[in-house]
PDB file of N, CA and C in Angstrom:
ATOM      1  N   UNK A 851      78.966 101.313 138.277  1.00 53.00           N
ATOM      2  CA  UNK A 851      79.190 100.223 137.346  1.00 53.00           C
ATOM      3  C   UNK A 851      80.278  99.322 137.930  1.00 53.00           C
ATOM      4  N   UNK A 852      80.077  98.044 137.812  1.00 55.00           N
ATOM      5  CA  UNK A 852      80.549  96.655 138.413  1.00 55.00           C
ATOM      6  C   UNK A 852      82.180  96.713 137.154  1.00 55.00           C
ATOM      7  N   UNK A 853      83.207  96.215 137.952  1.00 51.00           N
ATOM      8  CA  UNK A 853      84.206  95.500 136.699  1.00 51.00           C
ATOM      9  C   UNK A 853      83.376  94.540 135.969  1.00 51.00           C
ATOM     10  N   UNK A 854      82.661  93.724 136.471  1.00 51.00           N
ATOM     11  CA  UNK A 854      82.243  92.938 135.130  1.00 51.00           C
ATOM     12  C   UNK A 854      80.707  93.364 134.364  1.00 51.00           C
ATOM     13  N   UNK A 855      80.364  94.940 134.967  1.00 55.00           N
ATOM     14  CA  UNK A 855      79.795  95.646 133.769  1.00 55.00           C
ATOM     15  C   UNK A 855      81.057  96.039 132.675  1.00 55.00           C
ATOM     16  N   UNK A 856      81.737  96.340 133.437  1.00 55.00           N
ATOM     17  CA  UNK A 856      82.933  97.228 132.162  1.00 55.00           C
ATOM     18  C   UNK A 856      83.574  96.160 131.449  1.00 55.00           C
ATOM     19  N   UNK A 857      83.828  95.015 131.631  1.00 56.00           N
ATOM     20  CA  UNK A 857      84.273  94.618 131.172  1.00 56.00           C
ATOM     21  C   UNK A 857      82.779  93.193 129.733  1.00 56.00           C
ATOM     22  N   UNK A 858      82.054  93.440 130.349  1.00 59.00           N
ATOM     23  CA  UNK A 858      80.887  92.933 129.332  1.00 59.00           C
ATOM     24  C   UNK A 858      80.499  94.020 128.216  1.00 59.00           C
ATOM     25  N   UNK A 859      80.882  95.362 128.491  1.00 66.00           N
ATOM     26  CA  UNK A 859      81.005  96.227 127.223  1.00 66.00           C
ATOM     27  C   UNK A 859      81.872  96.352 126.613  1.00 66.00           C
ATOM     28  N   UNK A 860      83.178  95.644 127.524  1.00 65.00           N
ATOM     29  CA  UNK A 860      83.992  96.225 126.267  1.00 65.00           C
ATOM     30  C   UNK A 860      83.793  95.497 124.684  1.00 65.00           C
ATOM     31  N   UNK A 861      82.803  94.751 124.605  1.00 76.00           N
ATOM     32  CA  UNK A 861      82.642  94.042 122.794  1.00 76.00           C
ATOM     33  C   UNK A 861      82.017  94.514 122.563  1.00 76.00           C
ATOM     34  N   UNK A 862      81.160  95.830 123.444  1.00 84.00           N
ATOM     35  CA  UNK A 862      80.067  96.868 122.646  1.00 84.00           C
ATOM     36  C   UNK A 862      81.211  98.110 121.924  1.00 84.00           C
ATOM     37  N   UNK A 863      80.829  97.900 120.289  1.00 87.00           N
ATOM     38  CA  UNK A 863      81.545  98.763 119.139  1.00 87.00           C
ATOM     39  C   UNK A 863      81.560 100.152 120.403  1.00 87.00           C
ATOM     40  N   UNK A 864      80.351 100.734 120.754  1.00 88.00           N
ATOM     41  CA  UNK A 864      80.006 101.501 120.647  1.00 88.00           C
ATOM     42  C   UNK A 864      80.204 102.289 122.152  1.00 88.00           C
ATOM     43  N   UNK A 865      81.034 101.312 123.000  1.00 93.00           N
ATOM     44  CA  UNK A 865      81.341 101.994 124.863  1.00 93.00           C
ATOM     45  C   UNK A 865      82.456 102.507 123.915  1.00 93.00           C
ATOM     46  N   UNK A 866      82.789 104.002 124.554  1.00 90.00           N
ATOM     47  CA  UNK A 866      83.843 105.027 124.837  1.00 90.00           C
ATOM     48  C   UNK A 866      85.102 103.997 125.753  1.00 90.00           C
ATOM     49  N   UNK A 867      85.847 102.826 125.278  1.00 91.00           N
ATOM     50  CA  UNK A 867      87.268 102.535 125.630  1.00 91.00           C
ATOM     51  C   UNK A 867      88.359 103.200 126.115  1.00 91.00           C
ATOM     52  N   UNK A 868      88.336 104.009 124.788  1.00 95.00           N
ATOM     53  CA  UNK A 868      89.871 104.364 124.643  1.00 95.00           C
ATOM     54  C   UNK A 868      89.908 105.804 125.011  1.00 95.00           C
ATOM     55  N   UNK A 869      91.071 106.013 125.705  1.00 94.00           N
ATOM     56  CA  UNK A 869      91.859 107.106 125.789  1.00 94.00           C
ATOM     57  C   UNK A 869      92.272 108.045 124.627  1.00 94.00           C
ATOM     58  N   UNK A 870      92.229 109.455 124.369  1.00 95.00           N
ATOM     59  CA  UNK A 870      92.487 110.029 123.003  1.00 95.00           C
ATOM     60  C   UNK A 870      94.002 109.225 123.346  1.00 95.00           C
ATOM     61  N   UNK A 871      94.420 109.175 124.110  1.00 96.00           N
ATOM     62  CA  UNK A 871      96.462 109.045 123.400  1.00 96.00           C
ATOM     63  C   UNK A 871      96.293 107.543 122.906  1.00 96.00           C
ATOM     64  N   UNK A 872      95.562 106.898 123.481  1.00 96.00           N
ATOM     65  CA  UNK A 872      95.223 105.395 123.417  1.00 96.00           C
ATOM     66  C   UNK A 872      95.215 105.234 122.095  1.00 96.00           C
ATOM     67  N   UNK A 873      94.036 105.932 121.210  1.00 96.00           N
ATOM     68  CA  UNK A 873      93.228 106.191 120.155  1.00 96.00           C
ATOM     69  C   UNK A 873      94.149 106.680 119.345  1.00 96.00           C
ATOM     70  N   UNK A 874      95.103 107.594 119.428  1.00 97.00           N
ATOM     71  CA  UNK A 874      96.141 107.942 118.434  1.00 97.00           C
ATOM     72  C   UNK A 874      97.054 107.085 118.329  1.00 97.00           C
ATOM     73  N   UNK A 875      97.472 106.267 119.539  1.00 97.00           N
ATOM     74  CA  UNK A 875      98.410 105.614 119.267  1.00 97.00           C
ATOM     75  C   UNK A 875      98.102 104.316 118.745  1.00 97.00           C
ATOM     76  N   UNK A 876      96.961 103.955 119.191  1.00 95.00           N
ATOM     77  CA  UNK A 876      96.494 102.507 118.475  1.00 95.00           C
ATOM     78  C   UNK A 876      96.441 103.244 116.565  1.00 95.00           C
ATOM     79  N   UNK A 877      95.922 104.268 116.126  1.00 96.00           N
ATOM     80  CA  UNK A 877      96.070 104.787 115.102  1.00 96.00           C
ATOM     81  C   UNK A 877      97.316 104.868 114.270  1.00 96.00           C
ATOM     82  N   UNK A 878      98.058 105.103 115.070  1.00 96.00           N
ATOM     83  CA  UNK A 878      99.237 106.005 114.370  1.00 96.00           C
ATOM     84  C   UNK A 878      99.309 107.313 114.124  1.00 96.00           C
ATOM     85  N   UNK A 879      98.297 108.055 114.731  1.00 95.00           N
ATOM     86  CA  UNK A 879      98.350 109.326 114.459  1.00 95.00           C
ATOM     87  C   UNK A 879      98.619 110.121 115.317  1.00 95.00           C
ATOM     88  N   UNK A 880      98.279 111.169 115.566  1.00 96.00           N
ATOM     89  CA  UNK A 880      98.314 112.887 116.486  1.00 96.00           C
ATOM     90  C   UNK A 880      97.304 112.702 117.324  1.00 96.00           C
ATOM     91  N   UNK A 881      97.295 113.241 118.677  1.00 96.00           N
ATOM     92  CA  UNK A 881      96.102 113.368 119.136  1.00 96.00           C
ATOM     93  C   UNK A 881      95.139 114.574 118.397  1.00 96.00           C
ATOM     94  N   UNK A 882      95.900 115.618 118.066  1.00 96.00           N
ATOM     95  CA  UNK A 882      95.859 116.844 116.843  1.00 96.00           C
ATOM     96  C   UNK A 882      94.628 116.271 115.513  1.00 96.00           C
ATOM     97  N   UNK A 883      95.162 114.762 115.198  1.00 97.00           N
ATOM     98  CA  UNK A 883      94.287 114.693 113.859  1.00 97.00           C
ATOM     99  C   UNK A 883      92.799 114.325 114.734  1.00 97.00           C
ATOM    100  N   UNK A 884      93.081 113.553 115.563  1.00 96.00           N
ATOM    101  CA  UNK A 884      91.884 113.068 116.754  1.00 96.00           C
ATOM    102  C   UNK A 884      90.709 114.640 116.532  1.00 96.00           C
ATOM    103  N   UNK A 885      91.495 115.328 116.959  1.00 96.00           N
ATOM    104  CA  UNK A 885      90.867 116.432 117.754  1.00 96.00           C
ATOM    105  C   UNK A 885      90.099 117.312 116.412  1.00 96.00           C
ATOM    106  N   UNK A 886      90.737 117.713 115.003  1.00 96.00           N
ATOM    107  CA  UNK A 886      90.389 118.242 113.971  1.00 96.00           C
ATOM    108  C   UNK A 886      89.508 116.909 113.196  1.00 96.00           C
ATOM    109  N   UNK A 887      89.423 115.835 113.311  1.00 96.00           N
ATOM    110  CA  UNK A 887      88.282 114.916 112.863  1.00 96.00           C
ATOM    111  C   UNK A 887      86.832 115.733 113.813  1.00 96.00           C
ATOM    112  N   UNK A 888      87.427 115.522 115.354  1.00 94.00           N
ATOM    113  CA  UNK A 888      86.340 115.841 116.113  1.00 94.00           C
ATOM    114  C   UNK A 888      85.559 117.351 115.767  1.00 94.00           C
ATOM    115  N   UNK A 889      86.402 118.075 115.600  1.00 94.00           N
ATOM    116  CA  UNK A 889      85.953 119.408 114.575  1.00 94.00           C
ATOM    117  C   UNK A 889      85.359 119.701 113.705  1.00 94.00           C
ATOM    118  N   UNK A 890      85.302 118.562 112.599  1.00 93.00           N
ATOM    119  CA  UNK A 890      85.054 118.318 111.476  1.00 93.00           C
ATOM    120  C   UNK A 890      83.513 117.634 111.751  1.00 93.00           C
ATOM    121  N   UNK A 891      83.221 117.125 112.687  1.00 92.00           N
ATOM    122  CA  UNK A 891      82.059 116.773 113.231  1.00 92.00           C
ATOM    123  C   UNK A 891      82.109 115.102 112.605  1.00 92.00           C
ATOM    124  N   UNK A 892      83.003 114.593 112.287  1.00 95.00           N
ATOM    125  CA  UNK A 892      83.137 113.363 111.512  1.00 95.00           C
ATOM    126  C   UNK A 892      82.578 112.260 113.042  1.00 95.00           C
ATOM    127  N   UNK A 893      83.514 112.662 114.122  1.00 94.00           N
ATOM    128  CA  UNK A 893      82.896 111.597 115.142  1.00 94.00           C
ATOM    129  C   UNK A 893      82.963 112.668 116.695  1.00 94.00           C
ATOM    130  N   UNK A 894      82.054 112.340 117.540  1.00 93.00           N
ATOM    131  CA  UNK A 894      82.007 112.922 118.699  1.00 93.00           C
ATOM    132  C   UNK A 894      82.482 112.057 119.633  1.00 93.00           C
ATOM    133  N   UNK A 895      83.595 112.071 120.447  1.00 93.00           N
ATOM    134  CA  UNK A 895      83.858 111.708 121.138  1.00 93.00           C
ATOM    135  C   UNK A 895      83.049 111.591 122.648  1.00 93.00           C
ATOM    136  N   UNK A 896      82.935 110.264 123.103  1.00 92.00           N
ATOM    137  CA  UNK A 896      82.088 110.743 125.164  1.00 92.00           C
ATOM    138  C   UNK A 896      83.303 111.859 125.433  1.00 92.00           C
ATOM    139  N   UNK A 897      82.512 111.812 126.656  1.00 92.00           N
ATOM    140  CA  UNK A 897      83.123 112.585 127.479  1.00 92.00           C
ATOM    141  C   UNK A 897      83.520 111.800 129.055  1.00 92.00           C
ATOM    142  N   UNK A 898      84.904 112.045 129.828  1.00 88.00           N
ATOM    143  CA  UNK A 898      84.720 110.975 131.074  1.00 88.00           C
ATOM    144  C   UNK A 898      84.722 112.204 131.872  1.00 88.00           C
ATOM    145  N   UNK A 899      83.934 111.663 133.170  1.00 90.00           N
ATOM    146  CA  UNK A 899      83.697 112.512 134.588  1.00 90.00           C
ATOM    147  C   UNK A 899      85.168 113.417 134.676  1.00 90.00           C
ATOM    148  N   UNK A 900      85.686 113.216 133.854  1.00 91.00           N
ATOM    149  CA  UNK A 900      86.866 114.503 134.076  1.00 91.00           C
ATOM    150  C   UNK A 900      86.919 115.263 133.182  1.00 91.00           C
ATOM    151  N   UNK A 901      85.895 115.217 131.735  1.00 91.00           N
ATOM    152  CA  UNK A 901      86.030 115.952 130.920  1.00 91.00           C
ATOM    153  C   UNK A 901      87.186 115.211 129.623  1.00 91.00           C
ATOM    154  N   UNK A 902      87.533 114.340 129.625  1.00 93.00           N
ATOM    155  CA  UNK A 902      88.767 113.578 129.088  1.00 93.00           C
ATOM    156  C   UNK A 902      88.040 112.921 127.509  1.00 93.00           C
ATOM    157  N   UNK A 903      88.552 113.156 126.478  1.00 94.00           N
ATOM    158  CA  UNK A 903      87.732 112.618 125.566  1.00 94.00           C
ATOM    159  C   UNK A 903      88.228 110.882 125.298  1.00 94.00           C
ATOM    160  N   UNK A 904      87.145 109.937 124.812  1.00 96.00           N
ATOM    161  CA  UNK A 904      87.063 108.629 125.253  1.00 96.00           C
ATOM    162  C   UNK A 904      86.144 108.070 123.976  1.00 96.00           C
ATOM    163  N   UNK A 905      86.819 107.450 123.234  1.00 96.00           N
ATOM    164  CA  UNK A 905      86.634 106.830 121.916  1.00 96.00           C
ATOM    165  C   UNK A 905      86.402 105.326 121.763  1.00 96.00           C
ATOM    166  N   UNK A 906      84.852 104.881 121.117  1.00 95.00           N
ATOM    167  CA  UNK A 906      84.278 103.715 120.695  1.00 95.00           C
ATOM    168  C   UNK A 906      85.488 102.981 119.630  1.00 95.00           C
ATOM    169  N   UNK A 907      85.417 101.639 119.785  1.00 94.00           N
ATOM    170  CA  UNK A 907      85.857 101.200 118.251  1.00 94.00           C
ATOM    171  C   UNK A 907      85.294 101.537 117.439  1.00 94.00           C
ATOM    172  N   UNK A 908      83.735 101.849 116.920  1.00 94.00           N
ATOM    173  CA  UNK A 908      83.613 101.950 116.024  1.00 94.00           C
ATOM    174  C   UNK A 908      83.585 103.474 115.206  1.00 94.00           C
ATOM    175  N   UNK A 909      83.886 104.033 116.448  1.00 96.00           N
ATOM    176  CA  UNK A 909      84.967 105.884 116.341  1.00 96.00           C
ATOM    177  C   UNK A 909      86.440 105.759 115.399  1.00 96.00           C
ATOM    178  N   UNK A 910      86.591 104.889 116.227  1.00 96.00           N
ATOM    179  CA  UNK A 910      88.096 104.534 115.442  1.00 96.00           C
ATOM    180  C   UNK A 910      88.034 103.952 113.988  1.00 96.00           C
ATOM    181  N   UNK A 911      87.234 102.822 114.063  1.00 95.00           N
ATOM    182  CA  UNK A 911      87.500 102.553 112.676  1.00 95.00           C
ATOM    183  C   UNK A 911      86.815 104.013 111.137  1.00 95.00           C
ATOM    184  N   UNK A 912      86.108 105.020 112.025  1.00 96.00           N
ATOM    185  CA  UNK A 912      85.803 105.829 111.501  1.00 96.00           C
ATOM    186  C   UNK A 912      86.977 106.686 111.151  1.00 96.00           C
ATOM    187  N   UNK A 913      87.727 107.046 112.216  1.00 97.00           N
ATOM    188  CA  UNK A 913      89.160 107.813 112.044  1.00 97.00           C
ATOM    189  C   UNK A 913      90.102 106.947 111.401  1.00 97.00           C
ATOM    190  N   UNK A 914      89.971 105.849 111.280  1.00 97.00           N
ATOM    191  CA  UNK A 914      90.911 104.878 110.367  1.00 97.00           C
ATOM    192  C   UNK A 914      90.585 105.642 109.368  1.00 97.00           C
ATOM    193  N   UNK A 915      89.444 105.436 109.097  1.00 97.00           N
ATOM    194  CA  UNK A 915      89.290 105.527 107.189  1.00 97.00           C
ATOM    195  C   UNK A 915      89.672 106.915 107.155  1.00 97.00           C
ATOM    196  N   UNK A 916      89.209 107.782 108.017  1.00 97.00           N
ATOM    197  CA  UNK A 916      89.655 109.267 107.446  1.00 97.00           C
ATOM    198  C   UNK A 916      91.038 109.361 107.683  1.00 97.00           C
ATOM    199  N   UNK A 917      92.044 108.507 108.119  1.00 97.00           N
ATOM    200  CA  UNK A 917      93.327 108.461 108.128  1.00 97.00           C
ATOM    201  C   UNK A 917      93.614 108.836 106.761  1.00 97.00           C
ATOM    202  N   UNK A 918      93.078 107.052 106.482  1.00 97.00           N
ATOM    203  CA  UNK A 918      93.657 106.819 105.040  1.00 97.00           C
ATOM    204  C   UNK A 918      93.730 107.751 104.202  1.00 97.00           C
ATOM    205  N   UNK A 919      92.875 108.038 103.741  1.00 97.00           N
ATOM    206  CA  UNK A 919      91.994 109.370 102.731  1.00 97.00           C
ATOM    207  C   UNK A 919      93.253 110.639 103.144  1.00 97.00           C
ATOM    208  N   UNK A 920      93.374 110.959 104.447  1.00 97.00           N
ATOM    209  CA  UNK A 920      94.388 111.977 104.154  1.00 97.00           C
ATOM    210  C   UNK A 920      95.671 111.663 103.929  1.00 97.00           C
ATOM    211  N   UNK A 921      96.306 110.309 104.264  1.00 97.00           N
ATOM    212  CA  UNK A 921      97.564 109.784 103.907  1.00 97.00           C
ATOM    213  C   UNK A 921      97.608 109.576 102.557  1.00 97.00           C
ATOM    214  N   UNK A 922      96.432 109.840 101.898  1.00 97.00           N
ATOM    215  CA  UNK A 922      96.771 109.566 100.320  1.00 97.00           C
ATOM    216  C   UNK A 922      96.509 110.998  99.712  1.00 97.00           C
ATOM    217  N   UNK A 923      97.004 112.175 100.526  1.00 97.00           N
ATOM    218  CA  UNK A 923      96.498 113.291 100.057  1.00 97.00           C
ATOM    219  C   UNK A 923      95.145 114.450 100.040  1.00 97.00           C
ATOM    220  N   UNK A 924      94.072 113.817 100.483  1.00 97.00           N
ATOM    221  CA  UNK A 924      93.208 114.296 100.820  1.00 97.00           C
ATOM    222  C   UNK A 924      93.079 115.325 101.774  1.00 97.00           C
ATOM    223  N   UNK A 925      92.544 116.279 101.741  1.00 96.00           N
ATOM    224  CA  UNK A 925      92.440 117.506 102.891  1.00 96.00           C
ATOM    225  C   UNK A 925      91.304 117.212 104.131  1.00 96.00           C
ATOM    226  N   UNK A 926      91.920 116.791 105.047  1.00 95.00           N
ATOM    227  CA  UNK A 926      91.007 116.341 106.432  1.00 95.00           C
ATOM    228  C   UNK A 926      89.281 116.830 106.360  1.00 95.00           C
ATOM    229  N   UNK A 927      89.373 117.694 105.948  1.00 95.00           N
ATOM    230  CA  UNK A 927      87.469 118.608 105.700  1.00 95.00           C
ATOM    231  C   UNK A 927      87.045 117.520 104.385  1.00 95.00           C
ATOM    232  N   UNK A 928      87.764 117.445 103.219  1.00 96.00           N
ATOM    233  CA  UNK A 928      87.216 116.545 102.406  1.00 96.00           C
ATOM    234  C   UNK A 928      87.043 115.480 102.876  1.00 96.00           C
ATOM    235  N   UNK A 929      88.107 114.554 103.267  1.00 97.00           N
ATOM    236  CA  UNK A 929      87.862 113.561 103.525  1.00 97.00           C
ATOM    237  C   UNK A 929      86.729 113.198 104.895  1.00 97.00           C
ATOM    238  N   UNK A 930      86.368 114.103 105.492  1.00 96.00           N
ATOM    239  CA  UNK A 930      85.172 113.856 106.387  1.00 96.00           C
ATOM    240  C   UNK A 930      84.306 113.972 106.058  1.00 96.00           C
ATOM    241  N   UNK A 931      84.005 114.719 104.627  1.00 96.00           N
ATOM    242  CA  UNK A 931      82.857 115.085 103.930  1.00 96.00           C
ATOM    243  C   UNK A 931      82.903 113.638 103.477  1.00 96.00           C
ATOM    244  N   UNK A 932      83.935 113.073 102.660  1.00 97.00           N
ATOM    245  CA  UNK A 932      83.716 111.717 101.759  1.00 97.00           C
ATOM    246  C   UNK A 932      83.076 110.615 102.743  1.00 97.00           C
ATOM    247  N   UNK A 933      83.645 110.654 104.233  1.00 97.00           N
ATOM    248  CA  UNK A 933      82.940 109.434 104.997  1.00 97.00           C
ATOM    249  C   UNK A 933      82.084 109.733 105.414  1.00 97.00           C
ATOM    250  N   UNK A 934      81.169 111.283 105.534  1.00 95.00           N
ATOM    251  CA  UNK A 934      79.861 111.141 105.864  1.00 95.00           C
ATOM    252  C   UNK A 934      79.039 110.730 104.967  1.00 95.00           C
ATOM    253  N   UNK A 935      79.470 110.956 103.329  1.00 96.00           N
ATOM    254  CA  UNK A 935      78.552 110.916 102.289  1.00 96.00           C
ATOM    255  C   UNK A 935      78.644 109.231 101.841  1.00 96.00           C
ATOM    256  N   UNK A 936      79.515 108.378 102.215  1.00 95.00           N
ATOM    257  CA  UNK A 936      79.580 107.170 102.066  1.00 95.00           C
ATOM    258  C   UNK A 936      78.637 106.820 102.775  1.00 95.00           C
ATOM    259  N   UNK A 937      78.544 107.226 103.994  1.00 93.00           N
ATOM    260  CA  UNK A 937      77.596 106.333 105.065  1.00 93.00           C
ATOM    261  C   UNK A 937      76.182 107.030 104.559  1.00 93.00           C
ATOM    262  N   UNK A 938      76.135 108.053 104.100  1.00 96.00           N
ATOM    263  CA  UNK A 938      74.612 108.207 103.936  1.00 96.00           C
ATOM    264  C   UNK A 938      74.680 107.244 102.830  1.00 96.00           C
ATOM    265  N   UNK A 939      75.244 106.979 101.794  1.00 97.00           N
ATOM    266  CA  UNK A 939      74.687 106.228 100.601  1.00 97.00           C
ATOM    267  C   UNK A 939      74.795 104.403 101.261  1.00 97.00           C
ATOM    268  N   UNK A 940      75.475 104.476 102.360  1.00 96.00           N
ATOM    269  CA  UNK A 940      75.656 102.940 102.085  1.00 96.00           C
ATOM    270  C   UNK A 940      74.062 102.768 102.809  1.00 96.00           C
ATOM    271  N   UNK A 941      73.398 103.457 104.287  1.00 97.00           N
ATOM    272  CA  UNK A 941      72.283 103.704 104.840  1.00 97.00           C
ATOM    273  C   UNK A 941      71.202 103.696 103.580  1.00 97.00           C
ATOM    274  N   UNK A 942      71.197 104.889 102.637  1.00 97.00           N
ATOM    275  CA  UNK A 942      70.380 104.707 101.133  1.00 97.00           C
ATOM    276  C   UNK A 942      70.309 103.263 100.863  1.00 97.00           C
ATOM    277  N   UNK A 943      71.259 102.734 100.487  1.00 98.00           N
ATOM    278  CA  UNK A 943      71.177 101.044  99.805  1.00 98.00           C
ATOM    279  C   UNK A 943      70.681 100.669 100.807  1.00 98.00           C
ATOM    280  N   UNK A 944      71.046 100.559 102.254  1.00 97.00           N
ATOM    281  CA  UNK A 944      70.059  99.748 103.374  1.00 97.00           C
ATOM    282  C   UNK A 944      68.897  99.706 103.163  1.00 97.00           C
ATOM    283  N   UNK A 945      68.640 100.724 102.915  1.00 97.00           N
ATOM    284  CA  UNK A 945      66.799 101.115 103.029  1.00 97.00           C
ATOM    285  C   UNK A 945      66.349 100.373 101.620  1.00 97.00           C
ATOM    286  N   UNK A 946      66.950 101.236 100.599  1.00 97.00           N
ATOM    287  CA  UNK A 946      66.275 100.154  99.254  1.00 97.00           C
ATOM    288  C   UNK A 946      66.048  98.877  99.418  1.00 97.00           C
ATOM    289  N   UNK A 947      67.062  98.138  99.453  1.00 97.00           N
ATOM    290  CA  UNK A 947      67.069  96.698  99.944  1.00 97.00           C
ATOM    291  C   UNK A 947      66.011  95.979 100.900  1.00 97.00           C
ATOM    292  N   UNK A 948      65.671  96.950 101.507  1.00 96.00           N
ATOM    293  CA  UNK A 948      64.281  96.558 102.806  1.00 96.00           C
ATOM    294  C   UNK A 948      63.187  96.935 101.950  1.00 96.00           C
ATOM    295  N   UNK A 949      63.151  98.112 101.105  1.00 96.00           N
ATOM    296  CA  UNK A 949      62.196  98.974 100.845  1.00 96.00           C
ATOM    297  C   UNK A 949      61.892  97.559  99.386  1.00 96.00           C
ATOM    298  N   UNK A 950      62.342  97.260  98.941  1.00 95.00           N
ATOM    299  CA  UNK A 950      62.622  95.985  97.131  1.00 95.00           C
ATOM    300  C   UNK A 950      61.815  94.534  98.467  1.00 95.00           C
ATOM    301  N   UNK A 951      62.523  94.510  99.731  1.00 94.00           N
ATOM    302  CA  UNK A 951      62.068  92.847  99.805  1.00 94.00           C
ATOM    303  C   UNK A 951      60.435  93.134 100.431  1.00 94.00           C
ATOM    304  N   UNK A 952      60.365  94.296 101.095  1.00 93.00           N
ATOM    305  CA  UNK A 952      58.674  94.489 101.632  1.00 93.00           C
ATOM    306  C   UNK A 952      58.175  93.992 100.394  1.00 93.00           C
ATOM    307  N   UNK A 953      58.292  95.065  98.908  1.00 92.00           N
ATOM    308  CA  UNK A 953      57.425  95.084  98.118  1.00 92.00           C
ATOM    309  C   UNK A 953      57.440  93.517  97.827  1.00 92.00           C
ATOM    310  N   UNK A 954      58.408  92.782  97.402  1.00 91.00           N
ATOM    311  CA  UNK A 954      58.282  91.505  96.660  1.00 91.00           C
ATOM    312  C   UNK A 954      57.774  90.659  97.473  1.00 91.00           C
ATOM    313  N   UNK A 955      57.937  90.792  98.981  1.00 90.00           N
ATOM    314  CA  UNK A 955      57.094  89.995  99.830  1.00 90.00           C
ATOM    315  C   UNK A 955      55.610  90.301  99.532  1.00 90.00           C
ATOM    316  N   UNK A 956      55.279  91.837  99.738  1.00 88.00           N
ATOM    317  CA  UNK A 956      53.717  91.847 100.006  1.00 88.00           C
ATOM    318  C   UNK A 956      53.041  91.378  98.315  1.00 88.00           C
ATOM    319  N   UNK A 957      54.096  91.294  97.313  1.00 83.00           N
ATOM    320  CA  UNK A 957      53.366  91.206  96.040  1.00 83.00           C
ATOM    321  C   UNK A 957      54.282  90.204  95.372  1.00 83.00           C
ATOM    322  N   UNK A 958      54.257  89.047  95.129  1.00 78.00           N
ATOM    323  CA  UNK A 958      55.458  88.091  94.512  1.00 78.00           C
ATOM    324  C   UNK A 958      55.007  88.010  93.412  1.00 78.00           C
ATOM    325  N   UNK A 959      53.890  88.414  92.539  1.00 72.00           N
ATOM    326  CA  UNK A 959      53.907  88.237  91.393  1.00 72.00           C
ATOM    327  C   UNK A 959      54.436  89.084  90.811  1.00 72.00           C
ATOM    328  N   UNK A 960      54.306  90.429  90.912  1.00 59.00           N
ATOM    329  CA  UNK A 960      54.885  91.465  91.148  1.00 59.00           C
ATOM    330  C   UNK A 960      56.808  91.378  90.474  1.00 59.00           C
ATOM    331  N   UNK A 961      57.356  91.051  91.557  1.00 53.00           N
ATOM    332  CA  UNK A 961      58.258  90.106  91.451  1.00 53.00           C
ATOM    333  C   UNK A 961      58.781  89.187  90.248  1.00 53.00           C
ATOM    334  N   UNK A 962      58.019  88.374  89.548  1.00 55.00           N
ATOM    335  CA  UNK A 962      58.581  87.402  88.664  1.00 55.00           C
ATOM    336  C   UNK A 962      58.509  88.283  87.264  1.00 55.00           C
TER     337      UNK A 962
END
C-alpha cells in the first residue's frame, strides 16, 4: 500500500487508524477499558502485522458511548449490552422504514 493509499483511507470510518494508546488517549480512558470493551465483544479491534491492536473511528465512537454509560455508573457488561441492543433497534427502524416505503410505493392507494 502507497502513502497516498493510506492516506485516501484515512476518511474511511472504518480503516483501523489508531493505535490502542492513541485510542485511549484520544478517549480519555485506559487502554484496560479498550481491552474489557474488546472482551465484551462490543468492538473487535484489526489486528497490525505485529499483532498490535488498531482501531476505526467508527470503533471509537462506539467506545465513546460505552464510555459514557459507564461514567454515569453503568457496569461495562451492561453498558455493552445497552449499545448492542440500541444498534439492533436503530437497524429494526432501518428496515421498517424501507420495508413502509416498498409497500407505499408498490401500492399508493394503499397509502392514502
Amino acid at each position: 500500500m502507497t502513502a497516498d493509499d493510506t492516506l485516501g483511507r484515512l476518511d474511511d470510518d472504518d480503516y483501523p487508524a489508531y493505535t490502542m494508546g492513541r485510542a485511549a488517549e484520544m478517549l480519555g480512558t485506559t487502554q484496560g477499558f479498550l481491552r474489557a470493551i474488546g472482551e465484551a465483544r462490543l468492538i473487535t479491534p484489526l489486528r497490525s502485522a505485529g499483532g498490535h491492536r488498531r482501531y476505526s473511528r467508527y470503533q471509537l465512537r462506539i467506545a465513546a458511548r460505552a464510555r459514557e454509560l459507564v461514567d454515569h455508573g453503568t457496569p461495562i457488561e451492561a453498558a455493552c449490552r445497552i449499545i448492542i441492543l440500541e444498534d439492533q433497534l436503530e437497524e429494526a427502524q432501518r428496515l421498517n422504514a424501507e420495508y413502509r416505503r416498498a409497500t407505499e410505493s408498490a401500492n399508493p392507494t394503499a397509502a392514502a
